[in-house]
Amino acid sequence: MNEPIIDPDLELIRRAQAGDRHAFNVLVVKHQRRVAWAIAGIVKSPAEVEDLAQETFIKAWRGILSFRGDSRFSTWLSRIAINTAKNHLVAQRSRIPARSAMGDGLLDEDGESKDAEAADSEDPERLLAGRQIAETVARAMGELPEVERAALELRELEGKSYDEIATALDCPVGTVRSRIFRARERIAAALRPQLEPYRGRRW
Amino acid sequence: MSIPEDQPINGPMSEPIDEDVSAWLDGECCGEPGCSCGFAFCESLRDDADARNDWFIVHTIGDALRGRPVLDDGFSLRIIERVDTSEIDPGYDPLAES
């Protein structure tokens, strides 16, 4: 017999199903990156990823009552995201006759839209900002106390749970929590001046 | 050279992002199914620019370490603004349409 699914989002889902928009907004804030990266695996243009992420969450909100907890909410959301992205590609291909589009250089040999995506994802300003941010994070990471760096690496790069990190580093879970938090605070302090020009309505 | 673990941090994160919120972001809060650990923090995102700034920075750190492009400013906010224009449809199943 299958183990019952314990979904950490259960209370938020219940509230959202009762019409609580704020509870659903919390789910958006929590899961938007997972949704975006699922879509980005199928569609390359950042603008299209954002449009499809919005479409995914609108579908999830409209259809929230159809979620019955047969899987985790995050899994349900990812399925909607992937279907939405695939349907988008199919619709895109049907709008552009492949033969003429390939002749115009719009589609590659696999039928993927090429030039528009490349133009979007290779914005020089975006690339430069991303590279500078990555350099700052790498430098700040290198300056962290060894125990904090190890904890953050195990979390962010290897996706380990706090329990697994505690075992690997031979320390209590509470220590893992505080080391990861302090590591983030130190890197944030290094990043903050660099991101100040972009400060505004963001979250 | 790395800094000592007990050295104070210059420029702490905004008040709403504390150790508990950091753990919540990792899905490692109280361990209770159906908890509401992130509610107060998410509430603060609506009105607190410092909290939004730090939310963005914390995720930027993770994205940069994983070599992923940094998401554009206002990504979540634009999603929420669009969701706000739609309503729950009792007969709609998003997985049944494809």
CSV table of C-alpha atoms in Angstrom, one decimal:
chain,number,residue,atom,x,y,z
A,1,MET,CA,0.0,0.0,0.0
A,2,ASN,CA,1.2,3.5,-0.9
A,3,GLU,CA,2.2,5.8,2.0
A,4,PRO,CA,-0.2,8.8,2.3
A,5,ILE,CA,1.1,12.0,0.8
A,6,ILE,CA,2.0,14.6,3.5
A,7,ASP,CA,1.9,17.9,1.6
A,8,PRO,CA,3.5,20.8,3.4
A,9,ASP,CA,1.2,23.1,1.5
A,10,LEU,CA,-2.0,21.5,2.7
A,11,GLU,CA,-3.3,24.3,4.9
A,12,LEU,CA,-2.5,26.9,2.2
A,13,ILE,CA,-4.3,24.8,-0.4
A,14,ARG,CA,-7.4,24.4,1.8
A,15,ARG,CA,-7.6,28.1,2.3
A,16,ALA,CA,-7.1,28.8,-1.4
A,17,GLN,CA,-9.8,26.3,-2.2
A,18,ALA,CA,-12.1,28.3,0.1
A,19,GLY,CA,-11.4,31.4,-2.0
A,20,ASP,CA,-8.5,32.9,0.0
A,21,ARG,CA,-6.4,34.7,-2.6
A,22,HIS,CA,-3.7,35.6,-0.1
A,23,ALA,CA,-3.1,31.9,0.6
A,24,PHE,CA,-2.8,31.3,-3.1
A,25,ASN,CA,-0.4,34.2,-3.4
A,26,VAL,CA,1.8,32.5,-0.8
A,27,LEU,CA,1.8,29.4,-3.0
A,28,VAL,CA,2.8,31.6,-5.9
A,29,VAL,CA,5.7,33.1,-4.0
A,30,LYS,CA,6.8,29.7,-2.8
A,31,HIS,CA,6.6,27.8,-6.1
A,32,GLN,CA,7.2,30.4,-8.8
A,33,ARG,CA,10.9,29.4,-9.3
A,34,ARG,CA,10.1,25.7,-9.6
A,35,VAL,CA,7.4,26.6,-12.2
A,36,ALA,CA,9.7,28.9,-14.1
A,37,TRP,CA,12.5,26.4,-14.3
A,38,ALA,CA,10.1,23.6,-15.5
A,39,ILE,CA,9.0,25.9,-18.3
A,40,ALA,CA,12.6,27.1,-19.0
A,41,GLY,CA,13.4,23.5,-19.8
A,42,ILE,CA,11.1,23.6,-22.7
A,43,VAL,CA,11.0,27.3,-23.8
A,44,LYS,CA,14.1,29.4,-23.9
A,45,SER,CA,12.9,33.0,-24.2
A,46,PRO,CA,12.7,34.7,-20.7
A,47,ALA,CA,9.7,36.7,-21.8
A,48,GLU,CA,7.9,33.5,-22.9
A,49,VAL,CA,8.9,31.8,-19.7
A,50,GLU,CA,7.3,34.6,-17.7
A,51,ASP,CA,4.1,34.6,-19.8
A,52,LEU,CA,3.7,30.9,-19.4
A,53,ALA,CA,4.4,31.0,-15.7
A,54,GLN,CA,1.6,33.5,-15.3
A,55,GLU,CA,-0.6,31.3,-17.4
A,56,THR,CA,0.3,28.3,-15.3
A,57,PHE,CA,-0.7,30.0,-12.0
A,58,ILE,CA,-3.9,31.4,-13.5
A,59,LYS,CA,-4.9,27.9,-14.6
A,60,ALA,CA,-4.0,26.6,-11.1
A,61,TRP,CA,-6.1,29.2,-9.4
A,62,ARG,CA,-9.1,28.7,-11.7
A,63,GLY,CA,-8.8,24.9,-11.3
A,64,ILE,CA,-7.8,24.8,-7.6
A,65,LEU,CA,-10.9,22.9,-6.7
A,66,SER,CA,-9.8,20.1,-9.0
A,67,PHE,CA,-6.7,19.5,-6.9
A,68,ARG,CA,-7.6,16.5,-4.7
A,69,GLY,CA,-4.2,15.8,-3.1
A,70,ASP,CA,-3.4,12.7,-5.2
A,71,SER,CA,0.1,14.1,-5.6
A,72,ARG,CA,1.9,17.0,-3.9
A,73,PHE,CA,0.8,20.4,-4.9
A,74,SER,CA,4.3,21.2,-6.3
A,75,THR,CA,4.0,18.1,-8.6
A,76,TRP,CA,0.5,19.1,-9.7
A,77,LEU,CA,1.8,22.6,-10.5
A,78,SER,CA,4.8,21.3,-12.4
A,79,ARG,CA,2.5,19.1,-14.6
A,80,ILE,CA,0.3,22.2,-15.4
A,81,ALA,CA,3.5,24.2,-16.2
A,82,ILE,CA,4.9,21.5,-18.5
A,83,ASN,CA,1.6,21.0,-20.3
A,84,THR,CA,1.2,24.7,-20.8
A,85,ALA,CA,4.7,25.1,-22.2
A,86,LYS,CA,4.3,22.1,-24.6
A,87,ASN,CA,0.9,23.4,-25.8
A,88,HIS,CA,2.5,26.7,-26.4
A,89,LEU,CA,5.2,25.2,-28.6
A,90,VAL,CA,2.6,23.2,-30.6
A,91,ALA,CA,0.5,26.3,-31.1
A,92,GLN,CA,3.6,28.3,-32.1
A,93,ARG,CA,4.5,25.6,-34.7
A,94,SER,CA,1.0,25.5,-36.1
A,95,ARG,CA,1.1,29.3,-36.6
A,96,ILE,CA,4.3,29.3,-38.5
A,97,PRO,CA,4.5,26.9,-41.5
A,98,ALA,CA,7.7,24.9,-40.7
A,99,ARG,CA,9.0,24.9,-44.3
A,100,SER,CA,8.9,28.6,-44.9
A,101,ALA,CA,10.0,29.4,-41.3
A,102,MET,CA,13.1,27.2,-41.6
A,103,GLY,CA,13.8,29.0,-44.9
A,104,ASP,CA,13.6,32.3,-43.1
A,105,GLY,CA,15.8,31.0,-40.2
A,106,LEU,CA,13.0,31.2,-37.7
A,107,LEU,CA,13.0,27.5,-36.7
A,108,ASP,CA,15.9,25.2,-36.2
A,109,GLU,CA,16.1,21.6,-37.4
A,110,ASP,CA,14.0,20.4,-34.5
A,111,GLY,CA,11.3,23.0,-35.2
A,112,GLU,CA,12.3,25.1,-32.2
A,113,SER,CA,11.8,28.8,-32.6
A,114,LYS,CA,15.4,30.2,-32.9
A,115,ASP,CA,16.0,33.8,-33.6
A,116,ALA,CA,13.4,35.3,-31.3
A,117,GLU,CA,14.5,33.3,-28.4
A,118,ALA,CA,18.2,34.0,-29.0
A,119,ALA,CA,17.5,37.8,-29.3
A,120,ASP,CA,15.7,37.7,-25.9
A,121,SER,CA,18.1,35.5,-24.0
A,122,GLU,CA,21.2,37.2,-25.2
A,123,ASP,CA,20.4,40.7,-24.0
A,124,PRO,CA,23.9,42.1,-23.3
A,125,GLU,CA,22.9,44.1,-20.2
A,126,ARG,CA,21.1,41.1,-18.7
A,127,LEU,CA,24.1,38.8,-19.4
A,128,LEU,CA,26.6,41.3,-17.9
A,129,ALA,CA,24.5,41.8,-14.8
A,130,GLY,CA,24.1,38.1,-14.4
A,131,ARG,CA,27.8,37.5,-14.7
A,132,GLN,CA,28.7,40.2,-12.2
A,133,ILE,CA,26.2,38.8,-9.7
A,134,ALA,CA,27.6,35.3,-10.2
A,135,GLU,CA,31.2,36.7,-9.6
A,136,THR,CA,30.1,38.5,-6.4
A,137,VAL,CA,28.3,35.4,-5.0
A,138,ALA,CA,31.3,33.2,-5.8
A,139,ARG,CA,33.7,35.7,-4.1
A,140,ALA,CA,31.5,36.0,-1.0
A,141,MET,CA,31.1,32.3,-0.9
A,142,GLY,CA,34.9,31.9,-0.9
A,143,GLU,CA,35.1,34.3,2.1
A,144,LEU,CA,32.5,32.5,4.2
A,145,PRO,CA,33.6,30.6,7.4
A,146,GLU,CA,34.2,27.0,6.3
A,147,VAL,CA,31.3,25.5,8.3
A,148,GLU,CA,28.9,28.0,6.8
A,149,ARG,CA,30.1,27.5,3.2
A,150,ALA,CA,29.8,23.7,3.6
A,151,ALA,CA,26.3,23.9,4.9
A,152,LEU,CA,25.1,26.3,2.1
A,153,GLU,CA,26.8,24.3,-0.6
A,154,LEU,CA,25.2,21.1,0.6
A,155,ARG,CA,21.8,22.8,0.5
A,156,GLU,CA,22.0,24.9,-2.6
A,157,LEU,CA,24.2,22.8,-4.9
A,158,GLU,CA,23.4,19.3,-3.7
A,159,GLY,CA,19.8,19.9,-2.6
A,160,LYS,CA,20.4,18.0,0.7
A,161,SER,CA,17.8,18.2,3.5
A,162,TYR,CA,18.8,19.8,6.8
A,163,ASP,CA,18.8,16.4,8.4
A,164,GLU,CA,21.2,15.1,5.7
A,165,ILE,CA,23.4,18.1,6.2
A,166,ALA,CA,23.4,17.7,9.9
A,167,THR,CA,24.6,14.1,9.4
A,168,ALA,CA,27.2,15.0,6.9
A,169,LEU,CA,28.6,17.8,9.0
A,170,ASP,CA,28.1,16.0,12.3
A,171,CYS,CA,26.2,18.8,14.0
A,172,PRO,CA,22.6,19.4,15.3
A,173,VAL,CA,19.9,20.4,12.8
A,174,GLY,CA,19.5,23.7,14.7
A,175,THR,CA,23.2,24.5,13.9
A,176,VAL,CA,22.6,23.7,10.2
A,177,ARG,CA,19.6,26.2,10.2
A,178,SER,CA,21.7,29.0,11.7
A,179,ARG,CA,24.8,28.3,9.6
A,180,ILE,CA,22.7,28.5,6.4
A,181,PHE,CA,21.0,31.6,7.5
A,182,ARG,CA,24.2,33.3,8.5
A,183,ALA,CA,25.8,32.3,5.2
A,184,ARG,CA,22.9,33.9,3.3
A,185,GLU,CA,23.2,37.0,5.4
A,186,ARG,CA,26.9,37.4,4.6
A,187,ILE,CA,26.4,36.9,0.9
A,188,ALA,CA,23.4,39.2,0.8
A,189,ALA,CA,25.5,41.9,2.5
A,190,ALA,CA,28.0,41.6,-0.4
A,191,LEU,CA,25.3,41.6,-3.1
A,192,ARG,CA,23.1,44.4,-1.7
A,193,PRO,CA,25.2,47.3,-3.1
A,194,GLN,CA,25.4,45.7,-6.5
A,195,LEU,CA,21.6,45.2,-6.7
A,196,GLU,CA,20.7,48.6,-5.2
A,197,PRO,CA,20.2,50.2,-8.7
A,198,TYR,CA,17.6,47.5,-9.5
A,199,ARG,CA,15.8,48.0,-6.2
A,200,GLY,CA,12.1,48.6,-6.6
A,201,ARG,CA,8.9,46.6,-6.9
A,202,ARG,CA,10.2,43.0,-6.8
A,203,TRP,CA,9.8,39.8,-4.9
B,1,MET,CA,40.8,34.2,3.2
B,2,SER,CA,37.6,33.2,5.0
B,3,ILE,CA,36.1,35.3,7.8
B,4,PRO,CA,35.7,33.9,11.3
B,5,GLU,CA,32.3,32.4,12.1
B,6,ASP,CA,31.7,34.7,15.0
B,7,GLN,CA,32.4,37.9,13.1
B,8,PRO,CA,29.4,40.2,13.0
B,9,ILE,CA,27.6,40.6,9.6
B,10,ASN,CA,27.7,44.0,8.1
B,11,GLY,CA,24.2,44.8,6.9
B,12,PRO,CA,21.8,42.1,8.2
B,13,MET,CA,18.7,41.1,6.2
B,14,SER,CA,15.4,42.9,6.9
B,15,GLU,CA,13.6,42.0,10.0
B,16,PRO,CA,11.1,39.7,8.4
B,17,ILE,CA,13.8,37.4,7.0
B,18,ASP,CA,15.1,35.6,10.0
B,19,GLU,CA,16.4,32.1,10.6
B,20,ASP,CA,12.9,30.7,10.6
B,21,VAL,CA,12.0,32.2,7.3
B,22,SER,CA,15.3,31.1,5.8
B,23,ALA,CA,14.5,27.5,6.8
B,24,TRP,CA,10.9,28.0,5.5
B,25,LEU,CA,12.3,29.0,2.1
B,26,ASP,CA,14.1,25.6,2.1
B,27,GLY,CA,10.9,23.7,3.1
B,28,GLU,CA,12.5,23.1,6.5
B,29,CYS,CA,10.4,25.1,8.9
B,30,CYS,CA,8.5,23.5,11.8
B,31,GLY,CA,8.1,20.1,10.2
B,32,GLU,CA,4.3,20.1,10.8
B,33,PRO,CA,2.2,19.3,7.8
B,34,GLY,CA,0.0,22.2,6.8
B,35,CYS,CA,1.9,24.7,8.9
B,36,SER,CA,1.5,28.5,8.4
B,37,CYS,CA,5.1,29.4,9.1
B,38,GLY,CA,5.5,31.5,6.0
B,39,PHE,CA,2.3,33.5,6.3
B,40,ALA,CA,3.6,36.5,8.2
B,41,PHE,CA,6.6,36.8,6.0
B,42,CYS,CA,4.5,36.6,2.8
B,43,GLU,CA,2.1,39.2,4.2
B,44,SER,CA,5.1,41.6,4.8
B,45,LEU,CA,6.1,41.3,1.1
B,46,ARG,CA,3.1,43.3,0.1
B,47,ASP,CA,4.1,46.5,2.0
B,48,ASP,CA,7.8,46.1,2.9
B,49,ALA,CA,10.2,47.0,0.2
B,50,ASP,CA,13.2,45.8,2.3
B,51,ALA,CA,11.6,42.4,2.7
B,52,ARG,CA,11.0,42.2,-1.1
B,53,ASN,CA,14.6,43.2,-1.7
B,54,ASP,CA,15.9,40.5,0.6
B,55,TRP,CA,13.5,37.9,-0.8
B,56,PHE,CA,15.0,38.7,-4.2
B,57,ILE,CA,18.5,38.6,-2.9
B,58,VAL,CA,18.1,35.2,-1.2
B,59,HIS,CA,16.8,33.6,-4.3
B,60,THR,CA,19.4,35.3,-6.4
B,61,ILE,CA,22.1,33.7,-4.3
B,62,GLY,CA,20.6,30.2,-5.0
B,63,ASP,CA,20.2,30.9,-8.7
B,64,ALA,CA,23.7,32.2,-9.1
B,65,LEU,CA,25.2,29.3,-7.2
B,66,ARG,CA,23.4,26.9,-9.5
B,67,GLY,CA,24.4,28.8,-12.6
B,68,ARG,CA,20.8,29.7,-13.5
B,69,PRO,CA,20.0,33.1,-14.9
B,70,VAL,CA,18.6,35.5,-12.4
B,71,LEU,CA,14.9,36.0,-12.7
B,72,ASP,CA,13.7,39.5,-13.7
B,73,ASP,CA,12.5,42.0,-11.0
B,74,GLY,CA,8.9,41.8,-10.1
B,75,PHE,CA,8.3,38.3,-11.4
B,76,SER,CA,6.1,37.1,-8.5
B,77,LEU,CA,4.3,40.4,-8.3
B,78,ARG,CA,3.3,40.3,-12.0
B,79,ILE,CA,2.1,36.7,-11.6
B,80,ILE,CA,-0.1,37.7,-8.6
B,81,GLU,CA,-1.4,40.8,-10.4
B,82,ARG,CA,-2.6,38.6,-13.3
B,83,VAL,CA,-4.0,35.9,-11.0
B,84,ASP,CA,-6.0,38.7,-9.2
B,85,THR,CA,-7.9,39.2,-12.4
B,86,SER,CA,-9.3,35.7,-12.6
B,87,GLU,CA,-11.8,33.6,-10.5
B,88,ILE,CA,-12.0,30.0,-9.3
B,89,ASP,CA,-14.0,27.9,-11.8
B,90,PRO,CA,-15.6,24.9,-10.0
B,91,GLY,CA,-15.8,22.9,-13.2
B,92,TYR,CA,-12.3,23.5,-14.5
B,93,ASP,CA,-9.5,21.0,-14.4
B,94,PRO,CA,-6.2,22.4,-15.8
B,95,LEU,CA,-4.8,18.9,-16.4
B,96,ALA,CA,-7.9,17.7,-18.4
B,97,GLU,CA,-7.5,20.3,-21.1
B,98,SER,CA,-4.5,18.7,-23.0
